[in-house]
Amino acid sequence: MWLRRRRCAATYYADNDSDGFGAGAPVPGFTCNVPSGHVTNNTDCNDSNPAIKPGAIELCNGIDDNCDGLIDNTNLGNGLVAYLSFNGTTSDGSQIANNGSAPAGSAYATGVNGTANGAFQFGGGRYVVLPHNAAYNLGTGDFTYSVWLNWSSTAYGSVIDKNNYSNGVFGLNCFVDYPGSGNFMARPGDVVTGTGLGNNTWHHVVTTRTGTTLRIYVNGALSITSTIASVNLNNTSNIFIGRHGNGAIQFYSGRMDNLRLYNRALSAAEVTELRNSELTGEVGGGTGILYYADQDGDGFGDPNSAQVSCTPIPGYVTNNTDGCPLDPLKQAPGACGCGNLEIDTDGDGTPNCIDGCPNDPLKIAPLACGCGNPETDGDGDSTPDCVDGCPSDPLKTSAGACGCGNPDTDSDGDGIANCVDNCPNTPGQHRFAVQRQRPHNRQRPGERIMRMRRTAARLPERARWKRCARHRLHLERAARYLVGGLRVRITRPGRGRAERDRAERHHCRRTERNPQLGSDQRGQCERHGELD
């Protein structure tokens, strides 16, 4: 009995580099098993190099690495400012290399393309934080954020949160299961997908902003387009992933893979290409060269305008050191800020914008003497001569009672310096004492002389005299004027009557010898023999 041999019609291609992709003409043969060294496709553009094949990462090497017909085509790396592959790590795979952290611990699960530990497992309070970077200040410009989600809860969960909660402006933010189960909401604009998303399955969600148009793509297809208000996304907040950015709430539960942030809007074709590439696991963070916009043409790039390319981009440079990207004369704000020249008129090293004396090379502030005047201190008492009342006296800054160079010593502590105190050693007494008695020289029996003391402060200036031992004539006339014609006797405290009588008799003799005195004064001496 004859058995008919089973034939399997197939076309095979040689896979010379064993990368799973064949090339060349088909190899004829009829067999049900794939022959060794052969595959059923011929899509390899270089069958002698296993690194060159469909889906490979495109490098900047002048070669079509991924066999897509384009050389150095790295569009999916252009403008990429954050890329978390979550392949067992929270490191940033973009050229920015701003690595994240998992403060509450890490856990990993199978990724979207089947890679073990290729996705971050959220739940149990776990979340990821990317520290703020200037590259995340997207302003009012275009952007894209892309992520693969497989969530296991119907509870409201935060996916990405970079809001400035101090001013209440909602910026870069998106949620799952909000406002209802199976929804995805994107901010700015609070745009909600029109397609219900089920749990426990992978979904590729991409949000782009072009001007004031927000688009959400789900699994490579456009889900919704909405016109939104212009919102400035610049702030210094960190990016929280899987949790609310201002508190331990709204935890995302489930797996997350391949989170990307671009500073440009991906096209619909790029969204589809990105999804297909990530499903095969062959797209990375971009391997091109970082270029930065040189907006002011000074040869220095703006650090907030990164683009990735294998070839130079017109208007871009490879450095990012321009701190004043719109000021062609400055690369750093300096003391005066961007847009303001650092002019130093007096050459003292301090720009005019902060120099209080811009024309005085010796001073940057007026201080006590003003601009143009040195703060000379001749006596070294820390008070400049321009405001020092005694510029040559290190112990005084004003003349005081005794004048510069003379100390204002007060031996008796009565508040009056010795140089003007007639009784420098008697506290409370610095002028003469005044006696007041009846008009006649004889006091009545039993009558006591009443003493009235007048201090220098109570006598007018013309009645104040300097020496206690000087003769009493002029002082008596001044006292008689003050007390309304009453005869007074002015003595020093503790002076006896005998001593006073001797002094007054001496005065009478002097009066008689002095013809210039008035007749009234001489008559008094003749009539009474002494002055009362």
Short mmCIF file of C-alpha atoms in Angstrom, two decimals:
data_model
loop_
_atom_site.label_atom_id
_atom_site.label_comp_id
_atom_site.label_asym_id
_atom_site.label_seq_id
_atom_site.Cartn_x
_atom_site.Cartn_y
_atom_site.Cartn_z
CA MET A 1 0.00 0.00 0.00
CA TRP A 2 1.39 3.29 -1.07
CA LEU A 3 1.32 6.30 1.32
CA ARG A 4 1.00 9.79 -0.19
CA ARG A 5 3.79 12.09 1.07
CA ARG A 6 2.40 15.29 2.65
CA ARG A 7 3.80 18.37 1.02
CA CYS A 8 3.99 21.86 2.73
CA ALA A 9 4.33 24.70 0.29
CA ALA A 10 6.44 27.48 1.88
CA THR A 11 8.83 30.23 0.94
CA TYR A 12 11.98 30.65 3.00
CA TYR A 13 14.67 33.28 3.09
CA ALA A 14 18.17 33.03 4.40
CA ASP A 15 18.86 34.72 7.73
CA ASN A 16 22.61 34.97 7.61
CA ASP A 17 23.03 37.15 10.73
CA SER A 18 20.48 35.20 12.80
CA ASP A 19 18.57 38.32 13.83
CA GLY A 20 15.18 36.84 12.90
CA PHE A 21 14.90 38.75 9.64
CA GLY A 22 15.82 37.33 6.24
CA ALA A 23 16.97 38.88 3.00
CA GLY A 24 17.51 38.06 -0.63
CA ALA A 25 15.65 35.75 -2.95
CA PRO A 26 13.48 32.91 -1.65
CA VAL A 27 15.12 29.54 -1.23
CA PRO A 28 13.11 26.85 -3.10
CA GLY A 29 12.11 23.78 -1.21
CA PHE A 30 9.21 21.84 0.03
CA THR A 31 9.21 21.03 3.72
CA CYS A 32 6.94 21.38 6.68
CA ASN A 33 9.72 22.50 8.99
CA VAL A 34 11.62 25.74 8.70
CA PRO A 35 15.11 24.89 7.63
CA SER A 36 17.93 26.02 9.87
CA GLY A 37 19.25 29.49 9.06
CA HIS A 38 16.08 30.53 7.27
CA VAL A 39 13.00 32.62 8.06
CA THR A 40 9.75 33.31 6.33
CA ASN A 41 10.39 37.07 5.81
CA ASN A 42 12.86 39.08 3.78
CA THR A 43 12.64 42.47 5.50
CA ASP A 44 16.26 42.74 6.69
CA CYS A 45 18.05 45.59 4.93
CA ASN A 46 21.46 44.31 6.05
CA ASP A 47 21.60 40.55 6.61
CA SER A 48 25.21 40.61 7.65
CA ASN A 49 24.73 42.82 10.73
CA PRO A 50 22.34 41.58 13.44
CA ALA A 51 22.05 45.13 14.91
CA ILE A 52 20.44 46.37 11.68
CA LYS A 53 16.91 45.08 11.35
CA PRO A 54 13.31 46.27 11.40
CA GLY A 55 12.41 47.90 14.72
CA ALA A 56 15.99 48.60 15.74
CA ILE A 57 16.80 51.93 17.41
CA GLU A 58 17.83 54.47 14.83
CA LEU A 59 21.29 55.80 15.58
CA CYS A 60 23.08 58.89 14.32
CA ASN A 61 25.54 56.92 12.24
CA GLY A 62 24.57 57.55 8.64
CA ILE A 63 22.90 54.12 8.42
CA ASP A 64 19.29 53.02 8.17
CA ASP A 65 19.37 51.01 11.39
CA ASN A 66 15.67 50.10 11.51
CA CYS A 67 15.20 49.36 7.82
CA ASP A 68 12.43 51.94 7.38
CA GLY A 69 14.09 53.42 4.31
CA LEU A 70 15.22 56.55 6.20
CA ILE A 71 18.72 57.28 7.41
CA ASP A 72 19.19 58.75 10.90
CA ASN A 73 15.46 59.24 11.29
CA THR A 74 15.09 59.97 15.01
CA ASN A 75 11.85 61.93 15.02
CA LEU A 76 10.57 60.12 18.09
CA GLY A 77 13.56 61.45 19.98
CA ASN A 78 13.07 65.06 18.89
CA GLY A 79 11.89 67.23 21.75
CA LEU A 80 11.83 64.35 24.23
CA VAL A 81 12.50 65.87 27.68
CA ALA A 82 11.47 62.94 29.91
CA TYR A 83 11.31 59.20 29.27
CA LEU A 84 10.62 56.58 31.96
CA SER A 85 10.77 53.12 30.43
CA PHE A 86 10.15 51.54 33.89
CA ASN A 87 12.33 48.57 32.89
CA GLY A 88 13.22 47.81 36.48
CA THR A 89 14.22 51.41 37.12
CA THR A 90 12.88 54.94 37.48
CA SER A 91 15.81 56.51 35.62
CA ASP A 92 15.20 59.01 32.83
CA GLY A 93 16.15 57.68 29.40
CA SER A 94 15.93 61.03 27.64
CA GLN A 95 18.93 63.22 26.89
CA ILE A 96 17.93 65.34 29.92
CA ALA A 97 18.76 62.37 32.20
CA ASN A 98 16.72 63.74 35.13
CA ASN A 99 16.21 60.52 37.06
CA GLY A 100 13.14 59.87 39.17
CA SER A 101 12.67 58.18 42.53
CA ALA A 102 10.09 56.02 44.30
CA PRO A 103 9.81 57.39 47.86
CA ALA A 104 7.36 54.69 49.00
CA GLY A 105 9.23 51.79 47.43
CA SER A 106 9.38 50.14 44.01
CA ALA A 107 7.65 47.15 42.45
CA TYR A 108 7.76 45.97 38.83
CA ALA A 109 5.62 43.73 36.65
CA THR A 110 5.44 42.51 33.04
CA GLY A 111 5.54 45.37 30.53
CA VAL A 112 3.30 46.10 27.57
CA ASN A 113 5.58 44.21 25.17
CA GLY A 114 5.91 41.21 27.47
CA THR A 115 9.22 42.22 29.00
CA ALA A 116 9.63 40.92 32.54
CA ASN A 117 9.83 43.75 35.09
CA GLY A 118 9.15 46.14 32.23
CA ALA A 119 6.42 48.16 33.94
CA PHE A 120 6.05 49.91 37.30
CA GLN A 121 3.47 48.31 39.58
CA PHE A 122 1.51 51.04 41.38
CA GLY A 123 -0.61 50.37 44.47
CA GLY A 124 -0.02 50.22 48.18
CA GLY A 125 0.82 53.91 48.26
CA ARG A 126 3.67 53.63 45.73
CA TYR A 127 4.37 56.57 43.43
CA VAL A 128 7.24 58.11 41.42
CA VAL A 129 8.64 61.64 41.55
CA LEU A 130 10.62 63.44 38.86
CA PRO A 131 12.37 66.49 40.32
CA HIS A 132 11.68 69.78 38.60
CA ASN A 133 13.84 70.61 35.61
CA ALA A 134 13.87 73.74 33.48
CA ALA A 135 13.13 71.54 30.45
CA TYR A 136 9.67 70.90 31.92
CA ASN A 137 8.69 74.57 31.73
CA LEU A 138 6.56 74.25 28.62
CA GLY A 139 4.98 77.70 28.95
CA THR A 140 2.10 78.21 26.53
CA GLY A 141 3.83 76.17 23.83
CA ASP A 142 3.08 72.79 22.33
CA PHE A 143 3.62 69.53 24.22
CA THR A 144 2.91 65.80 24.23
CA TYR A 145 2.68 63.30 27.04
CA SER A 146 2.34 59.63 26.24
CA VAL A 147 1.89 56.62 28.53
CA TRP A 148 0.76 53.00 28.58
CA LEU A 149 -1.82 52.30 31.32
CA ASN A 150 -3.24 49.06 32.73
CA TRP A 151 -5.21 50.01 35.82
CA SER A 152 -6.96 47.62 38.13
CA SER A 153 -9.30 49.91 40.04
CA THR A 154 -12.35 51.95 39.25
CA ALA A 155 -11.30 54.61 41.74
CA TYR A 156 -10.25 58.07 40.65
CA GLY A 157 -6.46 57.96 40.13
CA SER A 158 -3.88 60.58 39.17
CA VAL A 159 -1.45 59.60 36.39
CA ILE A 160 0.66 62.77 35.95
CA ASP A 161 0.52 65.86 38.14
CA LYS A 162 2.66 68.99 37.68
CA ASN A 163 0.45 71.78 38.97
CA ASN A 164 1.16 75.02 40.76
CA TYR A 165 -1.25 74.67 43.67
CA SER A 166 -0.27 78.04 45.12
CA ASN A 167 -2.14 79.96 42.40
CA GLY A 168 -4.91 77.47 41.65
CA VAL A 169 -3.99 77.14 37.95
CA PHE A 170 -4.31 73.56 36.71
CA GLY A 171 -1.54 72.74 34.28
CA LEU A 172 0.02 69.44 33.26
CA ASN A 173 -2.31 66.83 34.71
CA CYS A 174 -4.29 63.71 33.75
CA PHE A 175 -6.50 61.12 35.48
CA VAL A 176 -8.17 57.78 34.93
CA ASP A 177 -11.75 56.95 35.92
CA TYR A 178 -12.65 60.62 36.16
CA PRO A 179 -15.22 62.06 36.06
CA GLY A 180 -16.60 58.53 35.69
CA SER A 181 -15.45 54.94 35.41
CA GLY A 182 -13.59 54.20 32.19
CA ASN A 183 -12.84 57.87 31.40
CA PHE A 184 -9.50 59.54 30.86
CA MET A 185 -9.33 63.29 31.57
CA ALA A 186 -6.47 65.51 30.42
CA ARG A 187 -5.43 68.99 31.57
CA PRO A 188 -5.14 71.82 30.82
CA GLY A 189 -8.71 72.16 29.65
CA ASP A 190 -10.34 69.24 31.53
CA VAL A 191 -10.87 67.34 28.26
CA VAL A 192 -12.43 63.88 28.73
CA THR A 193 -12.11 60.98 26.26
CA GLY A 194 -15.28 59.92 24.52
CA THR A 195 -14.20 56.28 24.59
CA GLY A 196 -14.77 54.17 27.71
CA LEU A 197 -11.60 52.44 28.83
CA GLY A 198 -11.85 49.08 30.54
CA ASN A 199 -9.70 47.92 33.42
CA ASN A 200 -6.99 45.25 33.49
CA THR A 201 -5.95 45.77 29.89
CA TRP A 202 -3.28 47.90 28.25
CA HIS A 203 -4.22 51.25 26.71
CA HIS A 204 -1.88 53.64 24.94
CA VAL A 205 -2.99 57.20 25.74
CA VAL A 206 -1.37 60.25 24.14
CA THR A 207 -2.28 63.90 24.82
CA THR A 208 -1.01 66.73 22.59
CA ARG A 209 -1.46 70.51 22.65
CA THR A 210 -1.01 72.59 19.53
CA GLY A 211 -1.70 76.24 20.30
CA THR A 212 -5.11 76.13 21.97
CA THR A 213 -6.14 72.73 20.53
CA LEU A 214 -5.93 69.68 22.77
CA ARG A 215 -6.12 66.17 21.29
CA ILE A 216 -6.32 62.80 23.01
CA TYR A 217 -5.33 59.61 21.16
CA VAL A 218 -6.30 56.20 22.52
CA ASN A 219 -4.53 53.13 21.13
CA GLY A 220 -3.19 55.07 18.16
CA ALA A 221 -6.52 56.60 17.10
CA LEU A 222 -7.76 60.14 17.69
CA SER A 223 -10.42 60.05 20.42
CA ILE A 224 -11.31 63.72 20.97
CA THR A 225 -10.29 67.21 19.88
CA SER A 226 -11.09 70.28 22.00
CA THR A 227 -10.34 74.01 21.97
CA ILE A 228 -8.99 75.17 25.32
CA ALA A 229 -7.79 78.38 26.93
CA SER A 230 -4.12 79.25 26.78
CA VAL A 231 -2.46 78.15 30.03
CA ASN A 232 1.14 78.84 31.01
CA LEU A 233 2.61 75.61 32.33
CA ASN A 234 5.77 77.13 33.82
CA ASN A 235 6.26 76.36 37.50
CA THR A 236 8.85 74.83 39.79
CA SER A 237 6.75 71.88 41.00
CA ASN A 238 8.02 68.34 40.74
CA ILE A 239 6.26 65.84 38.48
CA PHE A 240 4.27 63.36 40.58
CA ILE A 241 3.40 60.09 38.84
CA GLY A 242 0.65 57.89 40.30
CA ARG A 243 -0.37 60.37 43.01
CA HIS A 244 -1.75 63.85 43.62
CA GLY A 245 0.99 66.46 43.64
CA ASN A 246 -0.18 68.26 46.77
CA GLY A 247 -1.06 65.42 49.11
CA ALA A 248 -1.17 61.68 49.65
CA ILE A 249 -4.46 61.17 47.76
CA GLN A 250 -5.72 60.04 44.32
CA PHE A 251 -3.31 57.09 44.13
CA TYR A 252 -3.21 55.27 40.80
CA SER A 253 -3.52 51.50 41.08
CA GLY A 254 -2.19 49.21 38.36
CA ARG A 255 0.72 49.02 35.91
CA MET A 256 2.30 51.84 33.93
CA ASP A 257 4.87 51.68 31.13
CA ASN A 258 6.84 53.99 28.81
CA LEU A 259 5.90 57.42 30.07
CA ARG A 260 7.13 60.20 27.76
CA LEU A 261 7.03 64.00 27.81
CA TYR A 262 7.81 66.08 24.71
CA ASN A 263 8.17 69.82 24.29
CA ARG A 264 6.39 69.57 20.95
CA ALA A 265 3.16 68.08 19.63
CA LEU A 266 3.52 64.71 17.92
CA SER A 267 1.65 64.29 14.68
CA ALA A 268 -0.99 61.62 14.23
CA ALA A 269 1.46 59.56 12.16
CA GLU A 270 4.10 59.84 14.91
CA VAL A 271 1.55 58.74 17.53
CA THR A 272 0.83 55.61 15.49
CA GLU A 273 4.54 54.98 14.90
CA LEU A 274 5.28 55.42 18.60
CA ARG A 275 2.57 52.94 19.62
CA ASN A 276 3.69 50.30 17.15
CA SER A 277 7.34 50.73 18.07
CA GLU A 278 6.72 50.46 21.81
CA LEU A 279 4.67 47.30 21.32
CA THR A 280 7.76 45.69 19.84
CA GLY A 281 10.02 47.25 22.45
CA GLU A 282 12.36 48.68 19.82
CA VAL A 283 12.03 52.41 20.47
CA GLY A 284 14.05 54.15 23.12
CA GLY A 285 14.68 57.65 24.32
CA GLY A 286 16.35 58.90 21.18
CA THR A 287 20.03 58.70 20.43
CA GLY A 288 20.50 61.91 18.45
CA ILE A 289 22.39 65.06 19.39
CA LEU A 290 20.76 67.63 21.61
CA TYR A 291 20.36 71.05 20.01
CA TYR A 292 19.15 74.25 21.69
CA ALA A 293 17.48 77.27 20.14
CA ASP A 294 19.69 80.34 19.74
CA GLN A 295 16.92 82.92 19.66
CA ASP A 296 19.10 86.02 20.02
CA GLY A 297 21.83 84.87 17.64
CA ASP A 298 24.68 85.19 20.12
CA GLY A 299 25.91 81.63 19.65
CA PHE A 300 24.51 80.37 22.95
CA GLY A 301 21.44 78.14 23.30
CA ASP A 302 18.35 78.36 25.48
CA PRO A 303 18.41 75.43 27.97
CA ASN A 304 14.59 75.23 27.81
CA SER A 305 14.43 74.49 24.07
CA ALA A 306 16.03 71.06 23.59
CA GLN A 307 15.63 69.18 20.29
CA VAL A 308 17.21 65.88 19.28
CA SER A 309 18.59 65.45 15.80
CA CYS A 310 21.35 63.62 13.99
CA THR A 311 22.04 66.65 11.79
CA PRO A 312 22.35 70.35 12.69
CA ILE A 313 19.07 72.29 13.00
CA PRO A 314 19.03 75.84 11.56
CA GLY A 315 18.92 78.40 14.38
CA TYR A 316 20.06 75.85 16.97
CA VAL A 317 23.39 75.25 18.70
CA THR A 318 24.77 72.38 20.78
CA ASN A 319 25.36 74.36 23.99
CA ASN A 320 22.69 75.41 26.48
CA THR A 321 24.47 78.12 28.46
CA ASP A 322 22.42 81.21 27.54
CA GLY A 323 20.82 82.54 30.72
CA CYS A 324 19.44 85.50 28.74
CA PRO A 325 18.09 83.80 25.58
CA LEU A 326 16.54 87.03 24.25
CA ASP A 327 19.48 89.35 25.04
CA PRO A 328 22.28 89.12 22.44
CA LEU A 329 24.67 91.06 24.69
CA LYS A 330 24.43 88.84 27.76
CA GLN A 331 24.52 85.14 28.57
CA ALA A 332 23.75 85.59 32.28
CA PRO A 333 21.49 88.07 34.13
CA GLY A 334 24.41 89.48 36.14
CA ALA A 335 23.67 92.22 38.65
CA CYS A 336 21.37 94.26 36.41
CA GLY A 337 19.31 91.46 34.83
CA CYS A 338 18.70 90.40 31.25
CA GLY A 339 18.17 93.31 28.87
CA ASN A 340 20.16 95.73 31.02
CA LEU A 341 23.81 96.55 30.40
CA GLU A 342 26.36 96.10 33.18
CA ILE A 343 27.77 99.65 32.82
CA ASP A 344 30.36 100.69 35.43
CA THR A 345 31.00 104.42 34.93
CA ASP A 346 33.50 104.91 37.76
CA GLY A 347 35.33 101.62 37.22
CA ASP A 348 35.02 100.41 40.79
CA GLY A 349 33.74 96.97 39.82
CA THR A 350 30.13 97.71 40.83
CA PRO A 351 27.63 98.30 37.97
CA ASN A 352 25.71 101.57 37.94
CA CYS A 353 22.41 99.74 38.45
CA ILE A 354 23.40 98.86 42.03
CA ASP A 355 26.07 101.55 42.67
CA GLY A 356 24.76 104.27 44.99
CA CYS A 357 27.61 106.53 43.85
CA PRO A 358 28.04 105.62 40.16
CA ASN A 359 30.51 108.48 39.57
CA ASP A 360 32.62 107.99 42.71
CA PRO A 361 35.23 105.22 42.32
CA LEU A 362 35.84 105.15 46.09
CA LYS A 363 32.26 104.64 47.24
CA ILE A 364 29.21 102.56 46.30
CA ALA A 365 26.87 104.25 48.80
CA PRO A 366 26.55 107.89 49.99
CA LEU A 367 27.05 106.97 53.68
CA ALA A 368 27.44 109.95 56.07
CA CYS A 369 29.38 112.38 53.87
CA GLY A 370 27.66 111.77 50.52
CA CYS A 371 28.98 110.75 47.11
CA GLY A 372 32.23 112.46 46.13
CA ASN A 373 33.27 113.08 49.74
CA PRO A 374 35.60 110.68 51.52
CA GLU A 375 34.59 109.29 54.89
CA THR A 376 37.76 110.67 56.55
CA ASP A 377 37.99 110.15 60.32
CA GLY A 378 40.89 112.30 61.52
CA ASP A 379 40.63 111.43 65.22
CA GLY A 380 39.77 107.77 64.78
CA ASP A 381 36.55 107.88 66.81
CA SER A 382 34.49 106.15 64.05
CA THR A 383 32.63 109.38 63.28
CA PRO A 384 33.59 110.90 59.90
CA ASP A 385 34.96 114.44 60.01
CA CYS A 386 32.05 115.69 57.89
CA VAL A 387 29.65 115.08 60.79
CA ASP A 388 32.14 115.22 63.71
CA GLY A 389 31.80 118.47 65.69
CA CYS A 390 35.29 117.85 67.12
CA PRO A 391 37.20 116.24 64.22
CA SER A 392 40.52 116.39 66.13
CA ASP A 393 39.21 115.18 69.50
CA PRO A 394 38.86 111.39 69.66
CA LEU A 395 36.80 111.66 72.88
CA LYS A 396 34.12 114.04 71.63
CA THR A 397 31.89 114.44 68.54
CA SER A 398 30.45 117.82 69.66
CA ALA A 399 31.90 120.80 71.52
CA GLY A 400 29.65 120.35 74.54
CA ALA A 401 29.92 122.85 77.42
CA CYS A 402 33.73 122.95 77.59
CA GLY A 403 34.60 122.94 73.89
CA CYS A 404 36.63 120.56 71.74
CA GLY A 405 39.77 119.28 73.42
CA ASN A 406 38.37 119.82 76.91
CA PRO A 407 36.60 117.05 78.73
CA ASP A 408 33.17 117.83 80.13
CA THR A 409 34.12 116.64 83.63
CA ASP A 410 31.44 116.93 86.31
CA SER A 411 33.10 116.31 89.67
CA ASP A 412 30.04 116.82 91.87
CA GLY A 413 27.66 114.97 89.52
CA ASP A 414 25.13 117.78 89.35
CA GLY A 415 24.89 117.64 85.55
CA ILE A 416 26.99 120.80 85.06
CA ALA A 417 30.52 120.48 83.76
CA ASN A 418 33.30 121.84 85.97
CA CYS A 419 34.31 124.36 83.34
CA VAL A 420 31.03 126.25 83.83
CA ASP A 421 30.25 125.19 87.42
CA ASN A 422 31.32 127.92 89.96
CA CYS A 423 31.02 125.37 92.72
CA PRO A 424 32.37 122.22 91.02
CA ASN A 425 32.68 120.25 94.26
CA THR A 426 29.30 121.12 95.80
CA PRO A 427 26.42 119.10 94.36
CA GLY A 428 23.31 121.19 93.78
CA GLN A 429 25.16 124.53 94.32
CA HIS A 430 26.69 126.23 91.32
CA ARG A 431 25.78 129.93 92.01
CA PHE A 432 25.69 132.33 95.01
CA ALA A 433 23.20 132.37 97.90
CA VAL A 434 21.06 135.51 98.38
CA GLN A 435 19.82 136.88 101.74
CA ARG A 436 16.70 138.94 101.95
CA GLN A 437 16.07 141.23 104.95
CA ARG A 438 14.28 144.37 105.92
CA PRO A 439 15.19 147.69 104.25
CA HIS A 440 16.96 149.10 107.35
CA ASN A 441 20.36 147.98 108.50
CA ARG A 442 19.21 147.08 112.02
CA GLN A 443 16.95 144.18 112.56
CA ARG A 444 14.27 144.36 115.18
CA PRO A 445 14.66 142.46 118.44
CA GLY A 446 13.64 138.87 118.03
CA GLU A 447 13.53 139.18 114.26
CA ARG A 448 15.47 136.57 112.36
CA ILE A 449 17.07 137.16 109.02
CA MET A 450 15.28 135.20 106.34
CA ARG A 451 17.62 133.68 103.77
CA MET A 452 16.52 133.27 100.23
CA ARG A 453 18.74 131.31 97.93
CA ARG A 454 18.68 132.04 94.25
CA THR A 455 20.31 129.64 91.91
CA ALA A 456 21.87 130.68 88.65
CA ALA A 457 18.85 129.39 86.79
CA ARG A 458 16.57 131.90 88.64
CA LEU A 459 18.73 134.98 88.05
CA PRO A 460 18.94 136.70 84.67
CA GLU A 461 22.16 136.45 82.76
CA ARG A 462 23.25 139.98 83.78
CA ALA A 463 23.04 138.94 87.46
CA ARG A 464 25.27 135.85 87.11
CA TRP A 465 28.90 136.34 88.11
CA LYS A 466 31.85 134.03 87.93
CA ARG A 467 33.81 134.35 91.18
CA CYS A 468 32.54 133.78 94.73
CA ALA A 469 35.11 136.16 96.31
CA ARG A 470 34.44 139.20 94.05
CA HIS A 471 33.07 142.34 95.63
CA ARG A 472 29.31 142.54 96.09
CA LEU A 473 28.41 145.93 94.67
CA HIS A 474 27.19 144.95 91.25
CA LEU A 475 25.53 141.80 92.55
CA GLU A 476 23.67 143.86 95.17
CA ARG A 477 22.40 146.30 92.55
CA ALA A 478 21.18 143.39 90.41
CA ALA A 479 19.49 141.70 93.37
CA ARG A 480 17.79 145.02 94.40
CA TYR A 481 16.46 145.26 90.88
CA LEU A 482 15.03 141.74 91.10
CA VAL A 483 13.33 142.03 94.48
CA GLY A 484 11.72 145.42 93.84
CA GLY A 485 14.01 147.81 95.70
CA LEU A 486 14.45 145.79 98.87
CA ARG A 487 17.90 145.93 100.35
CA VAL A 488 19.57 142.53 100.20
CA ARG A 489 22.76 141.07 101.39
CA ILE A 490 24.42 138.44 99.19
CA THR A 491 26.73 136.03 100.90
CA ARG A 492 28.33 132.72 100.43
CA PRO A 493 26.83 129.92 102.49
CA GLY A 494 28.35 129.74 105.97
CA ARG A 495 29.88 133.27 105.93
CA GLY A 496 29.66 135.04 109.32
CA ARG A 497 28.37 138.55 109.95
CA ALA A 498 31.76 139.86 111.03
CA GLU A 499 33.29 138.75 107.79
CA ARG A 500 30.50 140.40 105.82
CA ASP A 501 30.90 143.67 107.75
CA ARG A 502 34.60 143.84 107.00
CA ALA A 503 33.97 143.33 103.32
CA GLU A 504 31.29 146.01 103.22
CA ARG A 505 33.40 148.57 105.12
CA HIS A 506 36.14 147.96 102.61
CA HIS A 507 33.63 148.62 99.88
CA CYS A 508 32.59 151.96 101.46
CA ARG A 509 36.15 153.17 101.62
CA ARG A 510 36.61 152.20 97.98
CA THR A 511 33.42 154.04 97.11
CA GLU A 512 34.61 157.25 98.74
CA ARG A 513 37.86 157.08 96.79
CA ASN A 514 36.04 156.55 93.52
CA PRO A 515 34.66 159.89 92.24
CA GLN A 516 32.96 158.16 89.30
CA LEU A 517 30.32 156.54 91.55
CA GLY A 518 27.03 158.33 91.83
CA SER A 519 26.14 160.58 94.76
CA ASP A 520 23.47 158.21 95.85
CA GLN A 521 26.01 155.44 96.43
CA ARG A 522 28.38 157.75 98.38
CA GLY A 523 25.49 159.07 100.43
CA GLN A 524 24.53 155.63 101.52
CA CYS A 525 28.00 154.99 102.90
CA GLU A 526 28.07 158.32 104.71
CA ARG A 527 24.60 157.90 106.11
CA HIS A 528 24.88 154.32 107.31
CA GLY A 529 28.59 153.74 107.59
CA GLU A 530 28.12 150.52 105.67
CA LEU A 531 25.83 149.05 103.09
CA ASP A 532 22.94 146.97 104.42
#
